[in-house]
Amino acid sequence: MISEMTAFSKADEIDANRMFYLLNKDNLLARFHIVGEGPLETIKIDEQFTEMPQWISNLGEFIENRRAPKKRENIAKLLEMSGCHTLYGWLSITHALSLIDTYWVKPVDSELTWEKVSLYTHEFNEVVAKTAFEGGIHGYNLSTTSPEYGTDGTFAKCWVRENGIIKLMKRGSTGARNAGLEPFSEFYTSQIARELRLDHVDYDLRKHGSRVCSVCDAFTSENVGYLPFAGIDTRSSTIPRVLSIFEEYGLKQKATDMFIFDAVIFNEDRHKGNFGFLVDNDSNEILDMAPLFDHNIAMLCYAEQDDFDRIDSYLSGKGPCIGGEFVEDARALLYPEMRKKLQSLHGFQFERHPKYNLPEKRLGALERVINRQIEQILE
């Protein structure tokens, strides 16, 4: 390993205040500094101390891509209010922490340890969480580490800890006449995944203020992280390419099941960021396929009643992000065991939530469409 003294000797002229270490827990991986100002800030790697896993081919991009997307509802204002709108500010305040792995950064002169900053073991900032979830200003204690600063996705969401369990709360859309139905899709699709005996994240519903949101447990920990498929494959993906890569890890059948499941639930948003692998955070070994999650843009959540009345025409414009056409793809992928599972779903009905449900008319229409979709796949 290259010594820290050697690393510094090669960077005497670099502003020490803009120099950071990249770590995995307490293991030093690299030293880098920030060049440029404002929107032109970027990362320059000075020294790499150890070999990185194959999916981190560009350390600078890996670090910068850990930021929450500004397009997510409420996040741009949160980043600005907390001083995280610049790359330097974001690194200094958040340490690039995330709940998908155990990588983080710290200034080169910092004595911080993983034990002192881990999001898995420390309480979250409630002010940050509430601001990220609801918008508005709910306090001024924003300059602190929080998982909201490193969470991907476009819908307003926040992390909470309840009885020692880390949970994600996610809102639906706003503004349109039929907005806000996405959380129901999470709840109902997890029932189908359960019936098909697929590894998946279970979703529940709760009310936050006047809005219904979905809630689920985190599937990562200090020991096991999440590697999105995008980290493995940066090319344009097709179903054969996805299956080929999963086959390398003995996981082809699980990926096949995912595409069939997506066809059943009309999932229009299975992209390379919301499926992937479970990874050993210490060894970087791929352990399994990650449980299926993030199905809020499924179950025809934007369809209006008129669309159900002309369902064939409406469905003709729907399809997956990866693949060609739902039914055609599922038929091509179907194998005997999954055929039996789909047959067992004949006459499937959703379990109603004790408090929060879609209108019965819409639920009934969805049940008919889902059952018809299964029948067409089985033909």
mmCIF file of C-alpha atoms in Angstrom:
data_model
loop_
_atom_site.group_PDB
_atom_site.id
_atom_site.type_symbol
_atom_site.label_atom_id
_atom_site.label_comp_id
_atom_site.label_asym_id
_atom_site.label_seq_id
_atom_site.Cartn_x
_atom_site.Cartn_y
_atom_site.Cartn_z
ATOM 1 C CA MET A 1 0.000 0.000 0.000
ATOM 2 C CA ILE A 2 1.268 3.478 -0.792
ATOM 3 C CA SER A 3 2.035 5.389 2.396
ATOM 4 C CA GLU A 4 0.202 8.594 3.265
ATOM 5 C CA MET A 5 3.535 10.471 3.366
ATOM 6 C CA THR A 6 4.301 9.420 -0.214
ATOM 7 C CA ALA A 7 0.802 10.421 -1.264
ATOM 8 C CA PHE A 8 1.191 13.915 0.178
ATOM 9 C CA SER A 9 4.639 14.482 -1.314
ATOM 10 C CA LYS A 10 3.142 14.280 -4.780
ATOM 11 C CA ALA A 11 0.531 16.920 -4.091
ATOM 12 C CA ASP A 12 2.282 19.702 -2.210
ATOM 13 C CA GLU A 13 0.622 22.432 -4.254
ATOM 14 C CA ILE A 14 -2.935 21.153 -3.845
ATOM 15 C CA ASP A 15 -5.147 23.014 -1.362
ATOM 16 C CA ALA A 16 -5.312 20.634 1.609
ATOM 17 C CA ASN A 17 -8.838 21.860 2.395
ATOM 18 C CA ARG A 18 -10.026 20.352 -0.885
ATOM 19 C CA MET A 19 -8.345 16.982 -0.416
ATOM 20 C CA PHE A 20 -10.252 13.884 0.666
ATOM 21 C CA TYR A 21 -9.853 10.175 1.253
ATOM 22 C CA LEU A 22 -12.242 7.578 -0.163
ATOM 23 C CA LEU A 23 -12.796 4.734 2.295
ATOM 24 C CA ASN A 24 -14.752 1.518 2.675
ATOM 25 C CA LYS A 25 -15.563 1.490 6.378
ATOM 26 C CA ASP A 26 -12.101 2.237 7.850
ATOM 27 C CA ASN A 27 -10.052 0.996 4.893
ATOM 28 C CA LEU A 28 -8.337 3.738 2.878
ATOM 29 C CA LEU A 29 -8.943 3.244 -0.837
ATOM 30 C CA ALA A 30 -7.827 6.443 -2.552
ATOM 31 C CA ARG A 31 -6.929 10.099 -2.124
ATOM 32 C CA PHE A 32 -8.433 12.782 -4.356
ATOM 33 C CA HIS A 33 -8.952 16.506 -4.569
ATOM 34 C CA ILE A 34 -11.529 18.842 -6.076
ATOM 35 C CA VAL A 35 -10.613 21.062 -8.996
ATOM 36 C CA GLY A 36 -12.667 23.876 -10.473
ATOM 37 C CA GLU A 37 -15.277 26.102 -8.901
ATOM 38 C CA GLY A 38 -19.071 26.089 -8.674
ATOM 39 C CA PRO A 39 -20.748 24.077 -11.439
ATOM 40 C CA LEU A 40 -17.317 23.262 -12.913
ATOM 41 C CA GLU A 41 -16.133 21.370 -9.833
ATOM 42 C CA THR A 42 -14.929 17.860 -10.504
ATOM 43 C CA ILE A 43 -12.823 15.172 -8.845
ATOM 44 C CA LYS A 44 -9.200 14.374 -9.635
ATOM 45 C CA ILE A 45 -7.774 11.134 -8.249
ATOM 46 C CA ASP A 46 -4.257 11.580 -6.821
ATOM 47 C CA GLU A 47 -3.448 8.130 -5.471
ATOM 48 C CA GLN A 48 -5.217 4.780 -5.395
ATOM 49 C CA PHE A 49 -4.107 2.639 -2.462
ATOM 50 C CA THR A 50 -5.762 -0.661 -3.308
ATOM 51 C CA GLU A 51 -7.450 -2.501 -6.152
ATOM 52 C CA MET A 52 -11.085 -1.559 -6.626
ATOM 53 C CA PRO A 53 -13.921 -3.936 -7.550
ATOM 54 C CA GLN A 54 -14.541 -4.355 -11.266
ATOM 55 C CA TRP A 55 -17.669 -2.209 -11.257
ATOM 56 C CA ILE A 56 -15.758 0.881 -10.103
ATOM 57 C CA SER A 57 -13.781 1.654 -13.243
ATOM 58 C CA ASN A 58 -13.818 5.429 -12.764
ATOM 59 C CA LEU A 59 -13.330 6.503 -9.162
ATOM 60 C CA GLY A 60 -14.220 10.131 -9.812
ATOM 61 C CA GLU A 61 -17.544 9.270 -11.422
ATOM 62 C CA PHE A 62 -18.271 6.716 -8.701
ATOM 63 C CA ILE A 63 -17.917 9.371 -6.003
ATOM 64 C CA GLU A 64 -19.805 12.112 -7.850
ATOM 65 C CA ASN A 65 -22.675 9.783 -8.769
ATOM 66 C CA ARG A 66 -23.424 9.167 -5.102
ATOM 67 C CA ARG A 67 -25.237 12.495 -4.901
ATOM 68 C CA ALA A 68 -29.032 12.547 -4.761
ATOM 69 C CA PRO A 69 -30.442 13.755 -8.109
ATOM 70 C CA LYS A 70 -31.496 17.408 -8.046
ATOM 71 C CA LYS A 71 -34.534 16.530 -10.161
ATOM 72 C CA ARG A 72 -36.058 14.664 -7.231
ATOM 73 C CA GLU A 73 -38.913 16.528 -5.612
ATOM 74 C CA ASN A 74 -37.694 18.846 -2.822
ATOM 75 C CA ILE A 75 -34.032 17.777 -3.088
ATOM 76 C CA ALA A 76 -32.630 20.788 -4.994
ATOM 77 C CA LYS A 77 -33.848 23.185 -2.305
ATOM 78 C CA LEU A 78 -32.572 20.879 0.429
ATOM 79 C CA LEU A 79 -29.100 20.718 -1.131
ATOM 80 C CA GLU A 80 -28.918 24.502 -1.392
ATOM 81 C CA MET A 81 -30.238 25.164 2.111
ATOM 82 C CA SER A 82 -27.762 22.746 3.682
ATOM 83 C CA GLY A 83 -24.719 23.940 1.743
ATOM 84 C CA CYS A 84 -24.568 20.741 -0.300
ATOM 85 C CA HIS A 85 -25.328 22.288 -3.687
ATOM 86 C CA THR A 86 -21.614 22.332 -4.571
ATOM 87 C CA LEU A 87 -19.503 19.209 -4.861
ATOM 88 C CA TYR A 88 -17.133 20.443 -2.150
ATOM 89 C CA GLY A 89 -20.002 21.288 0.195
ATOM 90 C CA TRP A 90 -21.703 17.959 -0.401
ATOM 91 C CA LEU A 91 -18.521 15.966 0.292
ATOM 92 C CA SER A 92 -17.636 18.023 3.368
ATOM 93 C CA ILE A 93 -21.065 17.792 4.969
ATOM 94 C CA THR A 94 -22.453 14.403 3.917
ATOM 95 C CA HIS A 95 -19.221 12.391 3.539
ATOM 96 C CA ALA A 96 -20.905 10.853 0.462
ATOM 97 C CA LEU A 97 -22.603 8.382 2.780
ATOM 98 C CA SER A 98 -25.368 6.159 1.481
ATOM 99 C CA LEU A 99 -27.535 3.283 2.655
ATOM 100 C CA ILE A 100 -26.622 1.088 -0.314
ATOM 101 C CA ASP A 101 -23.027 0.356 0.738
ATOM 102 C CA THR A 102 -20.265 1.319 3.187
ATOM 103 C CA TYR A 103 -18.170 3.682 1.070
ATOM 104 C CA TRP A 104 -17.618 7.237 2.311
ATOM 105 C CA VAL A 105 -15.172 10.136 2.172
ATOM 106 C CA LYS A 106 -13.481 12.402 4.686
ATOM 107 C CA PRO A 107 -11.016 15.318 4.544
ATOM 108 C CA VAL A 108 -7.399 14.140 4.661
ATOM 109 C CA ASP A 109 -6.845 15.843 8.031
ATOM 110 C CA SER A 110 -9.970 14.350 9.608
ATOM 111 C CA GLU A 111 -9.820 11.824 12.451
ATOM 112 C CA LEU A 112 -13.344 10.554 11.794
ATOM 113 C CA THR A 113 -13.876 6.791 11.817
ATOM 114 C CA TRP A 114 -16.600 4.627 10.310
ATOM 115 C CA GLU A 115 -18.033 4.014 13.762
ATOM 116 C CA LYS A 116 -18.662 7.746 14.147
ATOM 117 C CA VAL A 117 -20.416 8.314 10.807
ATOM 118 C CA SER A 118 -22.173 5.076 9.784
ATOM 119 C CA LEU A 119 -25.771 5.726 8.736
ATOM 120 C CA TYR A 120 -26.646 2.180 9.737
ATOM 121 C CA THR A 121 -26.023 2.839 13.432
ATOM 122 C CA HIS A 122 -26.617 6.579 13.945
ATOM 123 C CA GLU A 123 -29.903 8.423 14.310
ATOM 124 C CA PHE A 124 -31.087 10.295 11.224
ATOM 125 C CA ASN A 125 -31.651 14.036 11.060
ATOM 126 C CA GLU A 126 -35.426 14.469 11.341
ATOM 127 C CA VAL A 127 -35.288 18.009 9.956
ATOM 128 C CA VAL A 128 -33.550 16.807 6.793
ATOM 129 C CA ALA A 129 -35.940 13.874 6.426
ATOM 130 C CA LYS A 130 -39.034 16.051 6.815
ATOM 131 C CA THR A 131 -37.706 18.651 4.368
ATOM 132 C CA ALA A 132 -36.855 15.985 1.782
ATOM 133 C CA PHE A 133 -40.266 14.354 2.167
ATOM 134 C CA GLU A 134 -42.592 17.331 2.503
ATOM 135 C CA GLY A 135 -40.689 20.292 1.083
ATOM 136 C CA GLY A 136 -40.759 23.642 2.842
ATOM 137 C CA ILE A 137 -38.523 24.580 5.761
ATOM 138 C CA HIS A 138 -38.862 22.543 8.959
ATOM 139 C CA GLY A 139 -35.791 23.813 10.813
ATOM 140 C CA TYR A 140 -32.277 24.980 10.202
ATOM 141 C CA ASN A 141 -30.224 22.029 11.428
ATOM 142 C CA LEU A 142 -29.619 20.800 7.882
ATOM 143 C CA SER A 143 -25.827 20.639 7.716
ATOM 144 C CA THR A 144 -25.379 17.074 8.893
ATOM 145 C CA THR A 145 -24.996 13.574 7.541
ATOM 146 C CA SER A 146 -28.285 12.096 6.379
ATOM 147 C CA PRO A 147 -29.261 9.305 3.949
ATOM 148 C CA GLU A 148 -31.465 11.736 2.003
ATOM 149 C CA TYR A 149 -28.383 13.345 0.453
ATOM 150 C CA GLY A 150 -27.355 10.053 -1.170
ATOM 151 C CA THR A 151 -30.654 8.447 -2.168
ATOM 152 C CA ASP A 152 -31.505 7.999 -5.843
ATOM 153 C CA GLY A 153 -34.893 8.362 -7.537
ATOM 154 C CA THR A 154 -37.302 11.134 -8.538
ATOM 155 C CA PHE A 155 -40.161 10.780 -6.017
ATOM 156 C CA ALA A 156 -40.087 12.538 -2.642
ATOM 157 C CA LYS A 157 -38.850 10.092 -0.024
ATOM 158 C CA CYS A 158 -37.126 9.890 3.327
ATOM 159 C CA TRP A 159 -35.543 7.342 5.647
ATOM 160 C CA VAL A 160 -36.743 6.739 9.192
ATOM 161 C CA ARG A 161 -35.659 4.397 11.964
ATOM 162 C CA GLU A 162 -38.432 2.644 13.872
ATOM 163 C CA ASN A 163 -37.685 0.177 16.664
ATOM 164 C CA GLY A 164 -34.162 -0.178 15.321
ATOM 165 C CA ILE A 165 -35.321 -0.960 11.766
ATOM 166 C CA ILE A 166 -34.416 1.388 8.905
ATOM 167 C CA LYS A 167 -37.409 2.083 6.675
ATOM 168 C CA LEU A 168 -37.974 4.046 3.471
ATOM 169 C CA MET A 169 -41.093 6.163 3.067
ATOM 170 C CA LYS A 170 -41.975 7.245 -0.471
ATOM 171 C CA ARG A 171 -44.698 9.576 -1.673
ATOM 172 C CA GLY A 172 -46.677 9.566 -4.867
ATOM 173 C CA SER A 173 -46.878 12.235 -7.546
ATOM 174 C CA THR A 174 -48.841 15.469 -7.241
ATOM 175 C CA GLY A 175 -50.678 17.838 -9.539
ATOM 176 C CA ALA A 176 -52.485 15.632 -12.057
ATOM 177 C CA ARG A 177 -56.098 14.551 -11.651
ATOM 178 C CA ASN A 178 -55.150 10.943 -10.873
ATOM 179 C CA ALA A 179 -51.838 11.733 -9.143
ATOM 180 C CA GLY A 180 -50.665 10.042 -5.968
ATOM 181 C CA LEU A 181 -51.591 6.438 -6.810
ATOM 182 C CA GLU A 182 -48.002 5.168 -7.043
ATOM 183 C CA PRO A 183 -47.763 4.006 -3.381
ATOM 184 C CA PHE A 184 -50.752 1.715 -3.941
ATOM 185 C CA SER A 185 -48.872 0.071 -6.807
ATOM 186 C CA GLU A 186 -46.034 -0.791 -4.415
ATOM 187 C CA PHE A 187 -48.465 -2.342 -1.934
ATOM 188 C CA TYR A 188 -50.497 -4.394 -4.403
ATOM 189 C CA THR A 189 -47.609 -5.604 -6.583
ATOM 190 C CA SER A 190 -45.784 -6.973 -3.545
ATOM 191 C CA GLN A 191 -48.792 -9.261 -3.018
ATOM 192 C CA ILE A 192 -48.329 -10.753 -6.481
ATOM 193 C CA ALA A 193 -44.590 -11.181 -5.874
ATOM 194 C CA ARG A 194 -45.399 -12.996 -2.648
ATOM 195 C CA GLU A 195 -47.857 -15.330 -4.411
ATOM 196 C CA LEU A 196 -45.203 -16.120 -7.039
ATOM 197 C CA ARG A 197 -42.687 -16.816 -4.234
ATOM 198 C CA LEU A 198 -40.187 -14.273 -5.543
ATOM 199 C CA ASP A 199 -37.537 -12.596 -3.409
ATOM 200 C CA HIS A 200 -38.980 -9.121 -3.026
ATOM 201 C CA VAL A 201 -39.375 -6.140 -0.732
ATOM 202 C CA ASP A 202 -42.709 -6.056 1.098
ATOM 203 C CA TYR A 203 -44.509 -2.713 1.055
ATOM 204 C CA ASP A 204 -47.109 -1.359 3.429
ATOM 205 C CA LEU A 205 -49.118 1.870 3.333
ATOM 206 C CA ARG A 206 -49.424 4.651 5.859
ATOM 207 C CA LYS A 207 -50.642 8.214 5.941
ATOM 208 C CA HIS A 208 -48.229 11.096 6.339
ATOM 209 C CA GLY A 209 -50.162 14.303 6.743
ATOM 210 C CA SER A 210 -52.916 14.124 4.145
ATOM 211 C CA ARG A 211 -51.060 11.836 1.730
ATOM 212 C CA VAL A 212 -50.773 8.079 1.535
ATOM 213 C CA CYS A 213 -47.206 6.851 1.120
ATOM 214 C CA SER A 214 -45.519 3.477 0.796
ATOM 215 C CA VAL A 215 -43.150 2.184 3.457
ATOM 216 C CA CYS A 216 -40.672 -0.694 3.361
ATOM 217 C CA ASP A 217 -37.684 -2.019 5.281
ATOM 218 C CA ALA A 218 -34.173 -1.410 3.962
ATOM 219 C CA PHE A 219 -32.639 -4.569 2.496
ATOM 220 C CA THR A 220 -29.049 -3.444 3.035
ATOM 221 C CA SER A 221 -26.870 -3.394 6.149
ATOM 222 C CA GLU A 222 -23.295 -2.777 7.237
ATOM 223 C CA ASN A 223 -22.514 -6.273 5.975
ATOM 224 C CA VAL A 224 -24.553 -6.491 2.774
ATOM 225 C CA GLY A 225 -24.841 -3.726 0.171
ATOM 226 C CA TYR A 226 -26.694 -3.161 -3.074
ATOM 227 C CA LEU A 227 -25.030 -2.964 -6.486
ATOM 228 C CA PRO A 228 -27.378 -1.647 -9.210
ATOM 229 C CA PHE A 229 -27.135 -3.422 -12.552
ATOM 230 C CA ALA A 230 -25.962 -0.108 -14.004
ATOM 231 C CA GLY A 231 -22.759 -0.584 -12.028
ATOM 232 C CA ILE A 232 -22.028 -3.794 -13.920
ATOM 233 C CA ASP A 233 -23.329 -2.889 -17.366
ATOM 234 C CA THR A 234 -22.958 0.615 -18.772
ATOM 235 C CA ARG A 235 -24.084 -0.348 -22.275
ATOM 236 C CA SER A 236 -27.599 -0.287 -23.657
ATOM 237 C CA SER A 237 -29.241 -3.343 -22.119
ATOM 238 C CA THR A 238 -31.462 -5.979 -23.684
ATOM 239 C CA ILE A 239 -33.136 -8.943 -22.018
ATOM 240 C CA PRO A 240 -30.581 -11.420 -23.480
ATOM 241 C CA ARG A 241 -27.703 -9.246 -22.267
ATOM 242 C CA VAL A 242 -29.155 -8.936 -18.755
ATOM 243 C CA LEU A 243 -29.737 -12.690 -18.552
ATOM 244 C CA SER A 244 -26.231 -13.409 -19.819
ATOM 245 C CA ILE A 245 -24.656 -11.278 -17.094
ATOM 246 C CA PHE A 246 -26.828 -12.757 -14.350
ATOM 247 C CA GLU A 247 -25.966 -16.228 -15.630
ATOM 248 C CA GLU A 248 -22.289 -15.513 -14.870
ATOM 249 C CA TYR A 249 -23.266 -15.425 -11.188
ATOM 250 C CA GLY A 250 -25.684 -18.363 -11.291
ATOM 251 C CA LEU A 251 -28.690 -16.040 -11.088
ATOM 252 C CA LYS A 252 -30.245 -16.304 -14.539
ATOM 253 C CA GLN A 253 -33.515 -17.805 -13.314
ATOM 254 C CA LYS A 254 -34.070 -15.006 -10.809
ATOM 255 C CA ALA A 255 -33.558 -12.396 -13.528
ATOM 256 C CA THR A 256 -35.915 -14.344 -15.803
ATOM 257 C CA ASP A 257 -38.548 -14.330 -13.059
ATOM 258 C CA MET A 258 -38.170 -10.566 -12.744
ATOM 259 C CA PHE A 259 -38.995 -9.941 -16.401
ATOM 260 C CA ILE A 260 -42.009 -12.278 -16.256
ATOM 261 C CA PHE A 261 -43.218 -10.595 -13.063
ATOM 262 C CA ASP A 262 -42.848 -7.172 -14.692
ATOM 263 C CA ALA A 263 -45.040 -8.345 -17.563
ATOM 264 C CA VAL A 264 -47.751 -9.492 -15.144
ATOM 265 C CA ILE A 265 -47.825 -6.181 -13.253
ATOM 266 C CA PHE A 266 -47.275 -3.893 -16.283
ATOM 267 C CA ASN A 267 -44.056 -2.480 -14.824
ATOM 268 C CA GLU A 268 -42.988 0.310 -17.168
ATOM 269 C CA ASP A 269 -40.021 1.420 -15.084
ATOM 270 C CA ARG A 270 -37.616 -1.505 -14.681
ATOM 271 C CA HIS A 271 -34.400 0.336 -15.447
ATOM 272 C CA LYS A 272 -30.773 -0.470 -14.631
ATOM 273 C CA GLY A 273 -30.891 1.420 -11.356
ATOM 274 C CA ASN A 274 -33.685 -0.557 -9.678
ATOM 275 C CA PHE A 275 -32.493 -4.120 -10.024
ATOM 276 C CA GLY A 276 -29.133 -5.658 -9.370
ATOM 277 C CA PHE A 277 -27.091 -7.585 -6.836
ATOM 278 C CA LEU A 278 -26.502 -8.038 -3.129
ATOM 279 C CA VAL A 279 -22.809 -7.580 -2.344
ATOM 280 C CA ASP A 280 -20.578 -8.424 0.612
ATOM 281 C CA ASN A 281 -19.499 -4.956 1.743
ATOM 282 C CA ASP A 282 -16.102 -6.177 2.952
ATOM 283 C CA SER A 283 -15.031 -8.545 0.162
ATOM 284 C CA ASN A 284 -17.106 -7.011 -2.693
ATOM 285 C CA GLU A 285 -18.252 -10.537 -3.559
ATOM 286 C CA ILE A 286 -21.620 -10.747 -5.321
ATOM 287 C CA LEU A 287 -23.863 -12.828 -3.063
ATOM 288 C CA ASP A 288 -27.266 -12.941 -4.750
ATOM 289 C CA MET A 289 -29.729 -10.988 -6.825
ATOM 290 C CA ALA A 290 -31.223 -8.096 -4.884
ATOM 291 C CA PRO A 291 -34.876 -8.540 -3.885
ATOM 292 C CA LEU A 292 -37.337 -7.011 -6.340
ATOM 293 C CA PHE A 293 -38.358 -3.487 -5.359
ATOM 294 C CA ASP A 294 -39.530 -0.111 -6.700
ATOM 295 C CA HIS A 295 -42.759 -0.981 -8.509
ATOM 296 C CA ASN A 296 -44.564 2.324 -8.112
ATOM 297 C CA ILE A 297 -44.821 2.872 -11.892
ATOM 298 C CA ALA A 298 -46.702 -0.394 -12.366
ATOM 299 C CA MET A 299 -50.319 -1.511 -12.142
ATOM 300 C CA LEU A 300 -51.361 1.121 -14.709
ATOM 301 C CA CYS A 301 -51.104 3.757 -11.995
ATOM 302 C CA TYR A 302 -51.747 6.637 -14.415
ATOM 303 C CA ALA A 303 -54.748 5.077 -16.156
ATOM 304 C CA GLU A 304 -58.091 6.823 -15.740
ATOM 305 C CA GLN A 305 -61.470 5.109 -15.737
ATOM 306 C CA ASP A 306 -61.975 5.807 -19.429
ATOM 307 C CA ASP A 307 -58.716 3.969 -20.105
ATOM 308 C CA PHE A 308 -60.029 0.829 -18.418
ATOM 309 C CA ASP A 309 -63.121 1.054 -20.616
ATOM 310 C CA ARG A 310 -60.887 0.891 -23.717
ATOM 311 C CA ILE A 311 -58.147 -1.217 -22.211
ATOM 312 C CA ASP A 312 -56.789 -2.773 -25.428
ATOM 313 C CA SER A 313 -56.156 0.621 -26.940
ATOM 314 C CA TYR A 314 -54.598 1.898 -23.714
ATOM 315 C CA LEU A 315 -52.277 -1.092 -23.301
ATOM 316 C CA SER A 316 -51.066 -0.826 -26.880
ATOM 317 C CA GLY A 317 -48.970 2.149 -25.807
ATOM 318 C CA LYS A 318 -47.465 0.451 -22.747
ATOM 319 C CA GLY A 319 -44.249 -1.529 -22.574
ATOM 320 C CA PRO A 320 -41.097 -2.218 -20.555
ATOM 321 C CA CYS A 321 -37.923 -0.131 -20.390
ATOM 322 C CA ILE A 322 -35.872 -3.241 -21.154
ATOM 323 C CA GLY A 323 -37.472 -5.546 -23.698
ATOM 324 C CA GLY A 324 -40.063 -5.231 -26.406
ATOM 325 C CA GLU A 325 -43.642 -6.072 -25.398
ATOM 326 C CA PHE A 326 -44.882 -7.409 -22.072
ATOM 327 C CA VAL A 327 -46.786 -10.518 -23.160
ATOM 328 C CA GLU A 328 -44.424 -11.441 -25.976
ATOM 329 C CA ASP A 329 -41.377 -11.162 -23.702
ATOM 330 C CA ALA A 330 -42.983 -13.197 -20.912
ATOM 331 C CA ARG A 331 -44.071 -15.967 -23.279
ATOM 332 C CA ALA A 332 -40.534 -16.259 -24.628
ATOM 333 C CA LEU A 333 -39.110 -16.487 -21.102
ATOM 334 C CA LEU A 334 -41.725 -18.792 -19.577
ATOM 335 C CA TYR A 335 -40.511 -22.130 -18.186
ATOM 336 C CA PRO A 336 -42.494 -25.017 -16.595
ATOM 337 C CA GLU A 337 -42.167 -24.049 -12.928
ATOM 338 C CA MET A 338 -43.145 -20.430 -13.543
ATOM 339 C CA ARG A 339 -46.017 -21.580 -15.746
ATOM 340 C CA LYS A 340 -47.391 -23.535 -12.788
ATOM 341 C CA LYS A 341 -47.024 -20.513 -10.520
ATOM 342 C CA LEU A 342 -48.933 -18.308 -12.955
ATOM 343 C CA GLN A 343 -51.647 -20.938 -13.324
ATOM 344 C CA SER A 344 -52.057 -20.947 -9.541
ATOM 345 C CA LEU A 345 -52.883 -17.218 -9.721
ATOM 346 C CA HIS A 346 -56.099 -17.915 -11.645
ATOM 347 C CA GLY A 347 -58.825 -15.687 -10.237
ATOM 348 C CA PHE A 348 -56.326 -13.671 -8.190
ATOM 349 C CA GLN A 349 -57.751 -10.923 -5.993
ATOM 350 C CA PHE A 350 -55.847 -8.292 -4.053
ATOM 351 C CA GLU A 351 -55.875 -8.301 -0.302
ATOM 352 C CA ARG A 352 -57.403 -5.028 0.833
ATOM 353 C CA HIS A 353 -55.454 -2.796 3.181
ATOM 354 C CA PRO A 354 -57.140 -2.246 6.581
ATOM 355 C CA LYS A 355 -57.134 1.546 6.084
ATOM 356 C CA TYR A 356 -55.997 2.683 2.640
ATOM 357 C CA ASN A 357 -57.162 1.293 -0.680
ATOM 358 C CA LEU A 358 -57.863 2.289 -4.225
ATOM 359 C CA PRO A 359 -61.569 2.681 -5.014
ATOM 360 C CA GLU A 360 -63.262 -0.711 -5.386
ATOM 361 C CA LYS A 361 -64.194 0.045 -8.978
ATOM 362 C CA ARG A 362 -60.547 0.631 -9.894
ATOM 363 C CA LEU A 363 -59.330 -2.374 -7.897
ATOM 364 C CA GLY A 364 -61.863 -4.617 -9.590
ATOM 365 C CA ALA A 365 -60.795 -3.350 -13.004
ATOM 366 C CA LEU A 366 -57.137 -3.993 -12.133
ATOM 367 C CA GLU A 367 -57.900 -7.517 -10.972
ATOM 368 C CA ARG A 368 -59.617 -8.267 -14.272
ATOM 369 C CA VAL A 369 -56.753 -6.788 -16.302
ATOM 370 C CA ILE A 370 -54.086 -8.660 -14.302
ATOM 371 C CA ASN A 371 -55.946 -11.956 -14.662
ATOM 372 C CA ARG A 372 -56.350 -11.373 -18.385
ATOM 373 C CA GLN A 373 -52.654 -10.543 -18.688
ATOM 374 C CA ILE A 374 -51.742 -13.836 -17.006
ATOM 375 C CA GLU A 375 -54.077 -15.757 -19.318
ATOM 376 C CA GLN A 376 -52.481 -14.153 -22.377
ATOM 377 C CA ILE A 377 -48.985 -15.005 -21.156
ATOM 378 C CA LEU A 378 -50.049 -18.631 -20.638
ATOM 379 C CA GLU A 379 -51.601 -19.010 -24.098
#
